Each structure stands twice: as structure tokens, then as C-alpha cells.
PDB file of C-alpha atoms in Angstrom:
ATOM      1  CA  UNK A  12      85.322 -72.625 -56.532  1.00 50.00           C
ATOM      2  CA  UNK A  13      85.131 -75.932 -53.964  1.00 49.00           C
ATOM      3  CA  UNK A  14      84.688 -79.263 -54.433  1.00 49.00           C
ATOM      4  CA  UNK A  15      83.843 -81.481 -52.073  1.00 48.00           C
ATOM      5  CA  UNK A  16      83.134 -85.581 -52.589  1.00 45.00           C
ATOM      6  CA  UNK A  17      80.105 -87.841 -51.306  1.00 43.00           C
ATOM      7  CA  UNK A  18      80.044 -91.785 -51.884  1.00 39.00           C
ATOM      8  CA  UNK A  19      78.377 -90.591 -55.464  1.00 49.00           C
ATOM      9  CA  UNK A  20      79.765 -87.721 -57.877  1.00 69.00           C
ATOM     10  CA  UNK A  21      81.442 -84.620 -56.489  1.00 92.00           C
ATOM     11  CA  UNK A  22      79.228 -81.398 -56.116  1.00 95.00           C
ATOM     12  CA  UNK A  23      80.945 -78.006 -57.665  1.00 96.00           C
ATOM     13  CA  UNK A  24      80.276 -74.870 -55.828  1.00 97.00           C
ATOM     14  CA  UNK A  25      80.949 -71.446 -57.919  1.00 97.00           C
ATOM     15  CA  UNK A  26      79.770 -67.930 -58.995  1.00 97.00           C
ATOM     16  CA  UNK A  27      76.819 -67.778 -61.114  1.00 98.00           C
ATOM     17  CA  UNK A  28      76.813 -66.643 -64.794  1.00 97.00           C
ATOM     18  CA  UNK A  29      74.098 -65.234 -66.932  1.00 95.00           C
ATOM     19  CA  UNK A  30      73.793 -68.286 -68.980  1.00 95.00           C
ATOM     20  CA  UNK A  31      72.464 -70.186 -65.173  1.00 97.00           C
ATOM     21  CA  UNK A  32      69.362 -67.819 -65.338  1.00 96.00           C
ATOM     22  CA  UNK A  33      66.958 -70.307 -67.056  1.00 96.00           C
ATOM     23  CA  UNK A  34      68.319 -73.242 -65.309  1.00 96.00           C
ATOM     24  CA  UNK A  35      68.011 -71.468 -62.005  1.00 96.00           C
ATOM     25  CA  UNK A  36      64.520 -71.047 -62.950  1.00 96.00           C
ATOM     26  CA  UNK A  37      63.752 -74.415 -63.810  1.00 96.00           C
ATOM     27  CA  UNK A  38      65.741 -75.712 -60.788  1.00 97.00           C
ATOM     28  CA  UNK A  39      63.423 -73.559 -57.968  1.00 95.00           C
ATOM     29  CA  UNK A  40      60.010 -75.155 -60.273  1.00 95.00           C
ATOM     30  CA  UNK A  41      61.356 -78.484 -58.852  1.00 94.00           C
ATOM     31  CA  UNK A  42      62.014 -77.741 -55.414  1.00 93.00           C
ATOM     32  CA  UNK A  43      58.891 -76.214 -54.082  1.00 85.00           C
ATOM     33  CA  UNK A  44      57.116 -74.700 -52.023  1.00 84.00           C
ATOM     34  CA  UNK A  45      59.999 -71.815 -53.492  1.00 88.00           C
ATOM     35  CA  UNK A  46      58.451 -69.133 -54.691  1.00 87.00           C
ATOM     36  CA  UNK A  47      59.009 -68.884 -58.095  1.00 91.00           C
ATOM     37  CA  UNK A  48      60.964 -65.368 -60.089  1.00 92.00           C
ATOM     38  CA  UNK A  49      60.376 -64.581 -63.584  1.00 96.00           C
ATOM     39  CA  UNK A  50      63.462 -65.767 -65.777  1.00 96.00           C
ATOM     40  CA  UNK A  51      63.939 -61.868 -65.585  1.00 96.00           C
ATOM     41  CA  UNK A  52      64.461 -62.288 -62.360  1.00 96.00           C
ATOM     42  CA  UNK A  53      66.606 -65.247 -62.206  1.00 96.00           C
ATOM     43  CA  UNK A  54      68.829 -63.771 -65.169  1.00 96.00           C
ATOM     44  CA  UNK A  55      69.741 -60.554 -62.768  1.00 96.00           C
ATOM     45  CA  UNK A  56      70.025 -62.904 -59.747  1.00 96.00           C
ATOM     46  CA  UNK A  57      73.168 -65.030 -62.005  1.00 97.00           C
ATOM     47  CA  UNK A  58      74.808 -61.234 -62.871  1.00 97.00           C
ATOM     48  CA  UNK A  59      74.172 -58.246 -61.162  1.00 96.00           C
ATOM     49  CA  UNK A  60      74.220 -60.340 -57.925  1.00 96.00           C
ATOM     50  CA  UNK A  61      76.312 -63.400 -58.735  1.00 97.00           C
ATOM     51  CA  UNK A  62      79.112 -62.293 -56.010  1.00 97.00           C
ATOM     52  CA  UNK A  63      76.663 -62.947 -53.581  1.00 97.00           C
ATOM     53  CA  UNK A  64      75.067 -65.904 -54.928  1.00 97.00           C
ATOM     54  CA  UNK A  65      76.322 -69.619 -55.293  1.00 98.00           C
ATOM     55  CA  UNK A  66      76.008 -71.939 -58.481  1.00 98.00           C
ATOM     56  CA  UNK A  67      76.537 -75.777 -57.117  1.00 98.00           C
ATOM     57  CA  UNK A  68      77.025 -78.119 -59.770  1.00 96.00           C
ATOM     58  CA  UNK A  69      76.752 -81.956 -60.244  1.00 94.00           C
ATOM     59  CA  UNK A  70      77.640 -83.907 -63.263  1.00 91.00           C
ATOM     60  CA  UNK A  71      76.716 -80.660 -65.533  1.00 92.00           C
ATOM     61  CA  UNK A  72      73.083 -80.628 -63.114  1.00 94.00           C
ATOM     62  CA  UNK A  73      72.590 -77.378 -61.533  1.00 97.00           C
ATOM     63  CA  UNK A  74      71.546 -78.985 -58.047  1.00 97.00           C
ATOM     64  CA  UNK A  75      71.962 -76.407 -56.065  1.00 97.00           C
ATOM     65  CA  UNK A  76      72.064 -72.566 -56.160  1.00 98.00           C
ATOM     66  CA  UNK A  77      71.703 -69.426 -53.457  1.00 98.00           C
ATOM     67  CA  UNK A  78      70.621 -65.922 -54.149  1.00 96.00           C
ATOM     68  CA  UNK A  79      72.128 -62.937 -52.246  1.00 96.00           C
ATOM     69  CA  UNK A  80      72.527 -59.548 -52.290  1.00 97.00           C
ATOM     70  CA  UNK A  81      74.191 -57.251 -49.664  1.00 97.00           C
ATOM     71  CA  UNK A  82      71.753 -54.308 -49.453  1.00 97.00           C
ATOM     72  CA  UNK A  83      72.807 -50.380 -49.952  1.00 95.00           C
ATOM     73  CA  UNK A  84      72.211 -49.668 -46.581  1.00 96.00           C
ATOM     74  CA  UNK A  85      73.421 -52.641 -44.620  1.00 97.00           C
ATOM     75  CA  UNK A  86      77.193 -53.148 -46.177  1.00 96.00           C
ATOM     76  CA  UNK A  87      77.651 -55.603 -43.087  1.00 97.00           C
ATOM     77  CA  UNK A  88      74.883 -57.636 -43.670  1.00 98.00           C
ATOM     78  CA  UNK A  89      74.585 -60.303 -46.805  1.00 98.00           C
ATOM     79  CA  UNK A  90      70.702 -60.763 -47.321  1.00 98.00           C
ATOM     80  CA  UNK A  91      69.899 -64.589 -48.287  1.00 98.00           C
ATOM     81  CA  UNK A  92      67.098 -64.226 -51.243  1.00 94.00           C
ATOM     82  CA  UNK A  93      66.434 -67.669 -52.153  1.00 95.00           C
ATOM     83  CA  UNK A  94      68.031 -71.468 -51.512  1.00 96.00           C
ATOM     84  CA  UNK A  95      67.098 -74.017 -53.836  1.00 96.00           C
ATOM     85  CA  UNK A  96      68.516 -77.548 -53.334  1.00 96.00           C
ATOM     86  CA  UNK A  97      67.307 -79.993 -55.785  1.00 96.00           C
ATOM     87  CA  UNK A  98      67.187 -83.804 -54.599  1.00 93.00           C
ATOM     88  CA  UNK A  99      69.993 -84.832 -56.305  1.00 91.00           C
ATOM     89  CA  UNK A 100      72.045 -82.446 -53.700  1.00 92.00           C
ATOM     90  CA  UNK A 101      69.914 -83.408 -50.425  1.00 91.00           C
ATOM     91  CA  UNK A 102      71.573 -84.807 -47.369  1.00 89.00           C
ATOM     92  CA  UNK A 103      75.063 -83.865 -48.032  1.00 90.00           C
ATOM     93  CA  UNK A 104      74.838 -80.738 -46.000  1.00 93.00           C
ATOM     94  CA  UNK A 105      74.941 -78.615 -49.751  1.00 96.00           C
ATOM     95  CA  UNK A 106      72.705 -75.414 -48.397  1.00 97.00           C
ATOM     96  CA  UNK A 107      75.435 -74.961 -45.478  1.00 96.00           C
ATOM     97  CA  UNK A 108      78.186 -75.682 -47.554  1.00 96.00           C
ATOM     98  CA  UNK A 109      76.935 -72.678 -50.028  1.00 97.00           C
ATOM     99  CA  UNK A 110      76.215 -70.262 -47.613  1.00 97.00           C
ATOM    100  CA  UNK A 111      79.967 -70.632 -46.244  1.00 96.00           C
ATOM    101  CA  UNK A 112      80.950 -70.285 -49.524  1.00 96.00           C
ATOM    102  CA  UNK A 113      79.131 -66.714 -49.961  1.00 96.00           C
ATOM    103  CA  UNK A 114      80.575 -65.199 -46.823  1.00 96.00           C
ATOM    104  CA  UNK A 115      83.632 -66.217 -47.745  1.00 94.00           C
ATOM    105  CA  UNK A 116      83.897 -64.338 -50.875  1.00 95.00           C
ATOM    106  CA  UNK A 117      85.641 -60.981 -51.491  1.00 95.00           C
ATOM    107  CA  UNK A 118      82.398 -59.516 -52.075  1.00 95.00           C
ATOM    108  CA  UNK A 119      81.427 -60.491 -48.313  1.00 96.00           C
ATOM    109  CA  UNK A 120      84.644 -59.026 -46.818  1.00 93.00           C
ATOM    110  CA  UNK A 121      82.862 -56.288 -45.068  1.00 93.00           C
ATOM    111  CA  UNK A 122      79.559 -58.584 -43.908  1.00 96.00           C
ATOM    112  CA  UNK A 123      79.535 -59.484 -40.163  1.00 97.00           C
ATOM    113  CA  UNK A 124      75.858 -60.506 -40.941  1.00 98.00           C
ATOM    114  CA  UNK A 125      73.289 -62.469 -42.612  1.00 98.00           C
ATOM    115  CA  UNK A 126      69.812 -61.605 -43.093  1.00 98.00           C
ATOM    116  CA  UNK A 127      67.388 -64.097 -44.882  1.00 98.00           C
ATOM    117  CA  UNK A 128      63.150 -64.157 -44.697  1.00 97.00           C
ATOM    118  CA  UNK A 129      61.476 -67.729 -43.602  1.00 95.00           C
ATOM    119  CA  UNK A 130      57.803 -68.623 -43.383  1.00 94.00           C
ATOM    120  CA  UNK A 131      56.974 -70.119 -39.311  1.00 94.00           C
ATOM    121  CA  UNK A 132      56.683 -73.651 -41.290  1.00 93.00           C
ATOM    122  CA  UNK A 133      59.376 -73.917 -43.235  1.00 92.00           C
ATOM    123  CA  UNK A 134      61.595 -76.530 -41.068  1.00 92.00           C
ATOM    124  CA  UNK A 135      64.451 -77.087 -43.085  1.00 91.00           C
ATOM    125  CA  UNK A 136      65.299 -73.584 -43.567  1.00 94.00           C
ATOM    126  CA  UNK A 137      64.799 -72.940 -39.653  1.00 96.00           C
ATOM    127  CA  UNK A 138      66.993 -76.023 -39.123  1.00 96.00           C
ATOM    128  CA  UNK A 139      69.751 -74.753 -42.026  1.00 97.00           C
ATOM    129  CA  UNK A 140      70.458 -70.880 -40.619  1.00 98.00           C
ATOM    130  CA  UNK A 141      70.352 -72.465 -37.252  1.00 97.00           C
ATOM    131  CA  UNK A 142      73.015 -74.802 -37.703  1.00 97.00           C
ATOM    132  CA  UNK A 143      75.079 -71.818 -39.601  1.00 97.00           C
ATOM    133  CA  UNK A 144      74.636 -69.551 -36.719  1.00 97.00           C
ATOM    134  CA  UNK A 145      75.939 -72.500 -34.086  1.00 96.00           C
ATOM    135  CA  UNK A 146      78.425 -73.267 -36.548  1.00 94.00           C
ATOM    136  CA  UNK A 147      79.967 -69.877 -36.386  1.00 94.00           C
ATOM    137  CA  UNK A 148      79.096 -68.823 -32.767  1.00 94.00           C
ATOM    138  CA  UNK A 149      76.825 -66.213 -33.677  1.00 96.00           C
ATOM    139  CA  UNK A 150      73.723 -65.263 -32.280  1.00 97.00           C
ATOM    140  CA  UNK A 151      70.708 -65.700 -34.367  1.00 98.00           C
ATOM    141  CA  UNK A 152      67.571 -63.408 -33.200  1.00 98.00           C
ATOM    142  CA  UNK A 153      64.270 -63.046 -35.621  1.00 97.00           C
ATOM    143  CA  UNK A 154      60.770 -61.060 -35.912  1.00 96.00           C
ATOM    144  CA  UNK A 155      57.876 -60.921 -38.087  1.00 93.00           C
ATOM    145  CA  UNK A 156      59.116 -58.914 -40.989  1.00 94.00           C
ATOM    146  CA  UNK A 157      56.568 -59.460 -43.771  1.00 88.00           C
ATOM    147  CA  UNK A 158      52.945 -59.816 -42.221  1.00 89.00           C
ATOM    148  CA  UNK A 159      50.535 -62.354 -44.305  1.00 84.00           C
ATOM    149  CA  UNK A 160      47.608 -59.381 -44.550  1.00 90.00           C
ATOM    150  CA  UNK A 161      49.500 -56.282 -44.804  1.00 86.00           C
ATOM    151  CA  UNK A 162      51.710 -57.525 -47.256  1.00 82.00           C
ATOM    152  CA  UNK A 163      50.596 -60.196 -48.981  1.00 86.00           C
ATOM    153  CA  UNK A 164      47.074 -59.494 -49.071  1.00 90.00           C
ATOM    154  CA  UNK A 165      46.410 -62.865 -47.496  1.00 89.00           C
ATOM    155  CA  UNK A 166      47.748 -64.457 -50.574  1.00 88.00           C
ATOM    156  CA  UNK A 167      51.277 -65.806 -48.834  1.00 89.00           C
ATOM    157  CA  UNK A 168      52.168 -66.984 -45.007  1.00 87.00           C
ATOM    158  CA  UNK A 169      54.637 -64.567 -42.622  1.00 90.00           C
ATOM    159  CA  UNK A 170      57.949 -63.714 -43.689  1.00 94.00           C
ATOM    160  CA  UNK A 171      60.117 -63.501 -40.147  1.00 96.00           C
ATOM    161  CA  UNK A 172      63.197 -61.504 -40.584  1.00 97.00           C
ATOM    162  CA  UNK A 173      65.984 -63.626 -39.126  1.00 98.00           C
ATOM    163  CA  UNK A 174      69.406 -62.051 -38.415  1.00 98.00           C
ATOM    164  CA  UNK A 175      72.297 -64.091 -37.455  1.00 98.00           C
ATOM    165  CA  UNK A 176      75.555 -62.226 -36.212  1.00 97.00           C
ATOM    166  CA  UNK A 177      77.742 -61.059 -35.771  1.00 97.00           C
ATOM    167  CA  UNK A 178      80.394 -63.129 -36.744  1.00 94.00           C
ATOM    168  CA  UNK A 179      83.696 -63.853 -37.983  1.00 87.00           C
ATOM    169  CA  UNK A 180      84.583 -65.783 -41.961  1.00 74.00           C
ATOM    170  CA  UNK A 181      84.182 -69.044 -41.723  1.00 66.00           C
ATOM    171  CA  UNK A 182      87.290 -71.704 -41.783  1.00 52.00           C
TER     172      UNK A 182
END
């Protein structure tokens, strides 16, 4: 668990628990354009994958959370699911902060690797894993993964698979 000040209250990074499911879910309704999960979902996200996945924390407000898993057949490679910052955690550099808190986990010991899915329009998640991959020296390559009519029946933009790695934990 990490704490780290601004010139307001302290945000609280740590490992999910089963009782964040709802309040995950409630925190992704306010930050679109996320996608929502069903509370399902959300509820397996904050236990079966909480090793991967960050809780951040302000004044008892979840503000911030990631979802991760590090798939069966990639044990190098930690797969980014979902990052939700809420406006009460903007522009203190929160989403990096939580993704350096993921790879630096036990859980993470063997991952050399992140994978994560972003839309061609989504700016602030090209500008995030961009600044993580610069921040640890890695290279960062990407390719359509999920295409908008053969997946999503025209219903949802591109998903481009975008890789960033290797590299080493960071400091």
C-alpha cells in the first residue's frame, strides 16, 4: 500500500477487496466513455483478480481503481482490463502511479510485459501507457486487435492491442 500527498488530501493505493465491487461499478458509471461490467463482473475483478488490480482511495472515495489479469498463456505479460480515474483523482498523475504499483507486486514478479486494448480516440489512455513505456525504457509497439465489424458488430470502435516491453520493475 502507497501513499503519496498533493496540495489537497493524500490518495491511498492498495489491493482490491470484494466489498469494492459495487463501488467499482459505480465509480466506471462516472467516468465514461468506460465501458461499463455487470457488478458480477466488477465483484470478480476486486477477488479473483485483485493481485493484479489497484484500489486508490481518497478520504474513504474510491477515486481511482485498475483491472488486471495476467493471462494463462502469457505469465510475462500483465493485461490492463480497465482504468477508471474519477475527477477527484485527475491531474496528479494517479493512472501512472497505479500501474507502477501493479507491476510491482509479487503477483507481477514474472511479467516483463503489459498488454492493455485502446480505441484510436481515446487520448488520455494513448498519452498514459506512453508515458509508462518512456518511463521505464521499454518499447511500446501496437495493432488492431479487436476490429469494429468483426467483433463488435459495428456496435463499438477498434480495440488496438498495445504491448509495451520488455522491461525491468519499476523504482
Amino acid at each position: 500500500m502507497t501513499s503519496e500527498g498533493s496540495n489537497t488530501t493524500a490518495i491511498t493505493l492498495r489491493t482490491p477487496v470484494k466489498d469494492d465491487g459495487f463501488r467499482l461499478h459505480q465509480l466506471v458509471a462516472e467516468c465514461p466513455p468506460l465501458d461499463p461490467n455487470s457488478i458480477y463482473c466488477n465483484l470478480l475483478q476486486c477477488s479473483h483478480f485483485a493481485e493484479t488490480g489497484v484500489a486508490a482511495e481518497k478520504e474513504g472515495d474510491l477515486v481511482g481503481f485498475i483491472s488486471g489479469y495476467i493471462p494463462p498463456q502469457q505469465p510475462e505479460t500483465v493485461f490492463v482490463w480497465q482504468v477508471a480515474v474519477h475527477e477527484k483523482g485527475r491531474g496528479q498523475g494517479l493512472a501512472k502511479r497505479m500501474l507502477k504499483e501493479i507491476v510491482g507486486r509479487d503477483a507481477c514478479k514474472t511479467v516483463t510485459h503489459m498488454e492493455t486494448t485502446i480505441t484510436a480516440d481515446n487520448e488520455a489512455s494513448w498519452a498514459l501507457f506512453r508515458s509508462f513505456a518512456r518511463d521505464l525504457g521499454a518499447e511500446l509497439t501496437y495493432h488492431e486487435h479487436f476490429e469494429k465489424e468483426t467483433h463488435f458488430g459495428g456496435q463499438h470502435d477498434s480495440e488496438f492491442l498495445l504491448r509495451i516491453g520488455p522491461f525491468t520493475k519499476p523504482v
